[in-house]
Amino acid sequence: MGKTVFTEKVIEMIKAIPEGKVCSYGRIAALAGNSRGARQVVRILHSSSEKEHLPWQRVVNRDGCISLKKGQGYERQRKLLEIEGIEFDFEGRIDLETYLWCPIEQPVLLKK
């Protein structure tokens, strides 16, 4: 069975997140065409990160926190992000005003 259009778009969006930036699950879902698809993004990351060579560490929750639990990948994700220059506050949050990836939006074409 082939990938859905949404899955392909999610993979494309995750691959586009540049080093030193992060994006949230929900924002990726919205950019891929489903503003309510954050959980699907989690599933796609879980099933496709390795085979698609995704920079999975750059996807965090909407609060700028790593969603993985300590001892279950949290430390690895944090270390990978710190290597990219991303800083965490004392509560383990990433400042999204500084590090959030905002792709250049396509211009909206106005109907005449």
JSON list of N, CA, C and O in Angstrom, two decimals, residues 10-32:
[
{"chain": "A", "resi": 10, "resn": "VAL", "atom": "N", "xyz": [3.72, 15.40, 4.98]},
{"chain": "A", "resi": 10, "resn": "VAL", "atom": "CA", "xyz": [4.31, 15.45, 6.32]},
{"chain": "A", "resi": 10, "resn": "VAL", "atom": "C", "xyz": [5.81, 15.15, 6.23]},
{"chain": "A", "resi": 10, "resn": "VAL", "atom": "O", "xyz": [6.64, 15.87, 6.81]},
{"chain": "A", "resi": 11, "resn": "ILE", "atom": "N", "xyz": [6.16, 14.11, 5.50]},
{"chain": "A", "resi": 11, "resn": "ILE", "atom": "CA", "xyz": [7.56, 13.75, 5.33]},
{"chain": "A", "resi": 11, "resn": "ILE", "atom": "C", "xyz": [8.33, 14.90, 4.69]},
{"chain": "A", "resi": 11, "resn": "ILE", "atom": "O", "xyz": [9.42, 15.27, 5.13]},
{"chain": "A", "resi": 12, "resn": "GLU", "atom": "N", "xyz": [7.75, 15.50, 3.68]},
{"chain": "A", "resi": 12, "resn": "GLU", "atom": "CA", "xyz": [8.37, 16.66, 3.00]},
{"chain": "A", "resi": 12, "resn": "GLU", "atom": "C", "xyz": [8.58, 17.82, 3.97]},
{"chain": "A", "resi": 12, "resn": "GLU", "atom": "O", "xyz": [9.65, 18.45, 3.99]},
{"chain": "A", "resi": 13, "resn": "MET", "atom": "N", "xyz": [7.58, 18.10, 4.80]},
{"chain": "A", "resi": 13, "resn": "MET", "atom": "CA", "xyz": [7.68, 19.20, 5.76]},
{"chain": "A", "resi": 13, "resn": "MET", "atom": "C", "xyz": [8.76, 18.93, 6.80]},
{"chain": "A", "resi": 13, "resn": "MET", "atom": "O", "xyz": [9.56, 19.82, 7.12]},
{"chain": "A", "resi": 14, "resn": "ILE", "atom": "N", "xyz": [8.81, 17.72, 7.33]},
{"chain": "A", "resi": 14, "resn": "ILE", "atom": "CA", "xyz": [9.82, 17.39, 8.35]},
{"chain": "A", "resi": 14, "resn": "ILE", "atom": "C", "xyz": [11.22, 17.49, 7.76]},
{"chain": "A", "resi": 14, "resn": "ILE", "atom": "O", "xyz": [12.13, 18.04, 8.39]},
{"chain": "A", "resi": 15, "resn": "LYS", "atom": "N", "xyz": [11.39, 17.00, 6.54]},
{"chain": "A", "resi": 15, "resn": "LYS", "atom": "CA", "xyz": [12.71, 17.08, 5.88]},
{"chain": "A", "resi": 15, "resn": "LYS", "atom": "C", "xyz": [13.14, 18.53, 5.65]},
{"chain": "A", "resi": 15, "resn": "LYS", "atom": "O", "xyz": [14.32, 18.82, 5.57]},
{"chain": "A", "resi": 16, "resn": "ALA", "atom": "N", "xyz": [12.16, 19.43, 5.55]},
{"chain": "A", "resi": 16, "resn": "ALA", "atom": "CA", "xyz": [12.46, 20.84, 5.26]},
{"chain": "A", "resi": 16, "resn": "ALA", "atom": "C", "xyz": [12.87, 21.64, 6.50]},
{"chain": "A", "resi": 16, "resn": "ALA", "atom": "O", "xyz": [13.39, 22.75, 6.36]},
{"chain": "A", "resi": 17, "resn": "ILE", "atom": "N", "xyz": [12.65, 21.10, 7.69]},
{"chain": "A", "resi": 17, "resn": "ILE", "atom": "CA", "xyz": [13.00, 21.84, 8.91]},
{"chain": "A", "resi": 17, "resn": "ILE", "atom": "C", "xyz": [14.52, 21.96, 8.95]},
{"chain": "A", "resi": 17, "resn": "ILE", "atom": "O", "xyz": [15.23, 20.96, 8.99]},
{"chain": "A", "resi": 18, "resn": "PRO", "atom": "N", "xyz": [15.05, 23.17, 8.93]},
{"chain": "A", "resi": 18, "resn": "PRO", "atom": "CA", "xyz": [16.51, 23.33, 8.89]},
{"chain": "A", "resi": 18, "resn": "PRO", "atom": "C", "xyz": [17.16, 23.05, 10.25]},
{"chain": "A", "resi": 18, "resn": "PRO", "atom": "O", "xyz": [16.51, 23.13, 11.31]},
{"chain": "A", "resi": 19, "resn": "GLU", "atom": "N", "xyz": [18.42, 22.74, 10.20]},
{"chain": "A", "resi": 19, "resn": "GLU", "atom": "CA", "xyz": [19.20, 22.54, 11.41]},
{"chain": "A", "resi": 19, "resn": "GLU", "atom": "C", "xyz": [19.10, 23.79, 12.27]},
{"chain": "A", "resi": 19, "resn": "GLU", "atom": "O", "xyz": [19.15, 24.91, 11.77]},
{"chain": "A", "resi": 20, "resn": "GLY", "atom": "N", "xyz": [18.94, 23.59, 13.58]},
{"chain": "A", "resi": 20, "resn": "GLY", "atom": "CA", "xyz": [18.85, 24.72, 14.50]},
{"chain": "A", "resi": 20, "resn": "GLY", "atom": "C", "xyz": [17.45, 25.29, 14.65]},
{"chain": "A", "resi": 20, "resn": "GLY", "atom": "O", "xyz": [17.25, 26.30, 15.32]},
{"chain": "A", "resi": 21, "resn": "LYS", "atom": "N", "xyz": [16.47, 24.64, 14.04]},
{"chain": "A", "resi": 21, "resn": "LYS", "atom": "CA", "xyz": [15.07, 25.06, 14.15]},
{"chain": "A", "resi": 21, "resn": "LYS", "atom": "C", "xyz": [14.22, 23.87, 14.55]},
{"chain": "A", "resi": 21, "resn": "LYS", "atom": "O", "xyz": [14.62, 22.72, 14.37]},
{"chain": "A", "resi": 22, "resn": "VAL", "atom": "N", "xyz": [13.03, 24.12, 15.07]},
{"chain": "A", "resi": 22, "resn": "VAL", "atom": "CA", "xyz": [12.08, 23.08, 15.42]},
{"chain": "A", "resi": 22, "resn": "VAL", "atom": "C", "xyz": [10.71, 23.44, 14.87]},
{"chain": "A", "resi": 22, "resn": "VAL", "atom": "O", "xyz": [10.47, 24.59, 14.48]},
{"chain": "A", "resi": 23, "resn": "CYS", "atom": "N", "xyz": [9.83, 22.46, 14.86]},
{"chain": "A", "resi": 23, "resn": "CYS", "atom": "CA", "xyz": [8.44, 22.68, 14.45]},
{"chain": "A", "resi": 23, "resn": "CYS", "atom": "C", "xyz": [7.57, 21.78, 15.31]},
{"chain": "A", "resi": 23, "resn": "CYS", "atom": "O", "xyz": [8.03, 20.73, 15.78]},
{"chain": "A", "resi": 24, "resn": "SER", "atom": "N", "xyz": [6.33, 22.15, 15.51]},
{"chain": "A", "resi": 24, "resn": "SER", "atom": "CA", "xyz": [5.43, 21.34, 16.33]},
{"chain": "A", "resi": 24, "resn": "SER", "atom": "C", "xyz": [4.69, 20.33, 15.46]},
{"chain": "A", "resi": 24, "resn": "SER", "atom": "O", "xyz": [4.53, 20.51, 14.26]},
{"chain": "A", "resi": 25, "resn": "TYR", "atom": "N", "xyz": [4.20, 19.29, 16.12]},
{"chain": "A", "resi": 25, "resn": "TYR", "atom": "CA", "xyz": [3.43, 18.26, 15.44]},
{"chain": "A", "resi": 25, "resn": "TYR", "atom": "C", "xyz": [2.22, 18.89, 14.74]},
{"chain": "A", "resi": 25, "resn": "TYR", "atom": "O", "xyz": [1.94, 18.60, 13.58]},
{"chain": "A", "resi": 26, "resn": "GLY", "atom": "N", "xyz": [1.51, 19.75, 15.45]},
{"chain": "A", "resi": 26, "resn": "GLY", "atom": "CA", "xyz": [0.31, 20.37, 14.91]},
{"chain": "A", "resi": 26, "resn": "GLY", "atom": "C", "xyz": [0.58, 21.29, 13.74]},
{"chain": "A", "resi": 26, "resn": "GLY", "atom": "O", "xyz": [-0.19, 21.33, 12.78]},
{"chain": "A", "resi": 27, "resn": "ARG", "atom": "N", "xyz": [1.67, 22.03, 13.82]},
{"chain": "A", "resi": 27, "resn": "ARG", "atom": "CA", "xyz": [2.02, 22.95, 12.72]},
{"chain": "A", "resi": 27, "resn": "ARG", "atom": "C", "xyz": [2.38, 22.15, 11.47]},
{"chain": "A", "resi": 27, "resn": "ARG", "atom": "O", "xyz": [1.98, 22.51, 10.36]},
{"chain": "A", "resi": 28, "resn": "ILE", "atom": "N", "xyz": [3.10, 21.05, 11.64]},
{"chain": "A", "resi": 28, "resn": "ILE", "atom": "CA", "xyz": [3.44, 20.20, 10.50]},
{"chain": "A", "resi": 28, "resn": "ILE", "atom": "C", "xyz": [2.16, 19.64, 9.89]},
{"chain": "A", "resi": 28, "resn": "ILE", "atom": "O", "xyz": [2.00, 19.65, 8.67]},
{"chain": "A", "resi": 29, "resn": "ALA", "atom": "N", "xyz": [1.25, 19.18, 10.75]},
{"chain": "A", "resi": 29, "resn": "ALA", "atom": "CA", "xyz": [-0.02, 18.65, 10.25]},
{"chain": "A", "resi": 29, "resn": "ALA", "atom": "C", "xyz": [-0.78, 19.71, 9.45]},
{"chain": "A", "resi": 29, "resn": "ALA", "atom": "O", "xyz": [-1.28, 19.44, 8.35]},
{"chain": "A", "resi": 30, "resn": "ALA", "atom": "N", "xyz": [-0.83, 20.93, 9.97]},
{"chain": "A", "resi": 30, "resn": "ALA", "atom": "CA", "xyz": [-1.54, 22.01, 9.28]},
{"chain": "A", "resi": 30, "resn": "ALA", "atom": "C", "xyz": [-0.87, 22.34, 7.95]},
{"chain": "A", "resi": 30, "resn": "ALA", "atom": "O", "xyz": [-1.55, 22.51, 6.93]},
{"chain": "A", "resi": 31, "resn": "LEU", "atom": "N", "xyz": [0.47, 22.40, 7.94]},
{"chain": "A", "resi": 31, "resn": "LEU", "atom": "CA", "xyz": [1.18, 22.68, 6.70]},
{"chain": "A", "resi": 31, "resn": "LEU", "atom": "C", "xyz": [0.96, 21.58, 5.66]},
{"chain": "A", "resi": 31, "resn": "LEU", "atom": "O", "xyz": [1.00, 21.83, 4.46]},
{"chain": "A", "resi": 32, "resn": "ALA", "atom": "N", "xyz": [0.72, 20.36, 6.16]},
{"chain": "A", "resi": 32, "resn": "ALA", "atom": "CA", "xyz": [0.49, 19.22, 5.27]},
{"chain": "A", "resi": 32, "resn": "ALA", "atom": "C", "xyz": [-0.99, 19.09, 4.87]},
{"chain": "A", "resi": 32, "resn": "ALA", "atom": "O", "xyz": [-1.34, 18.19, 4.11]}
]
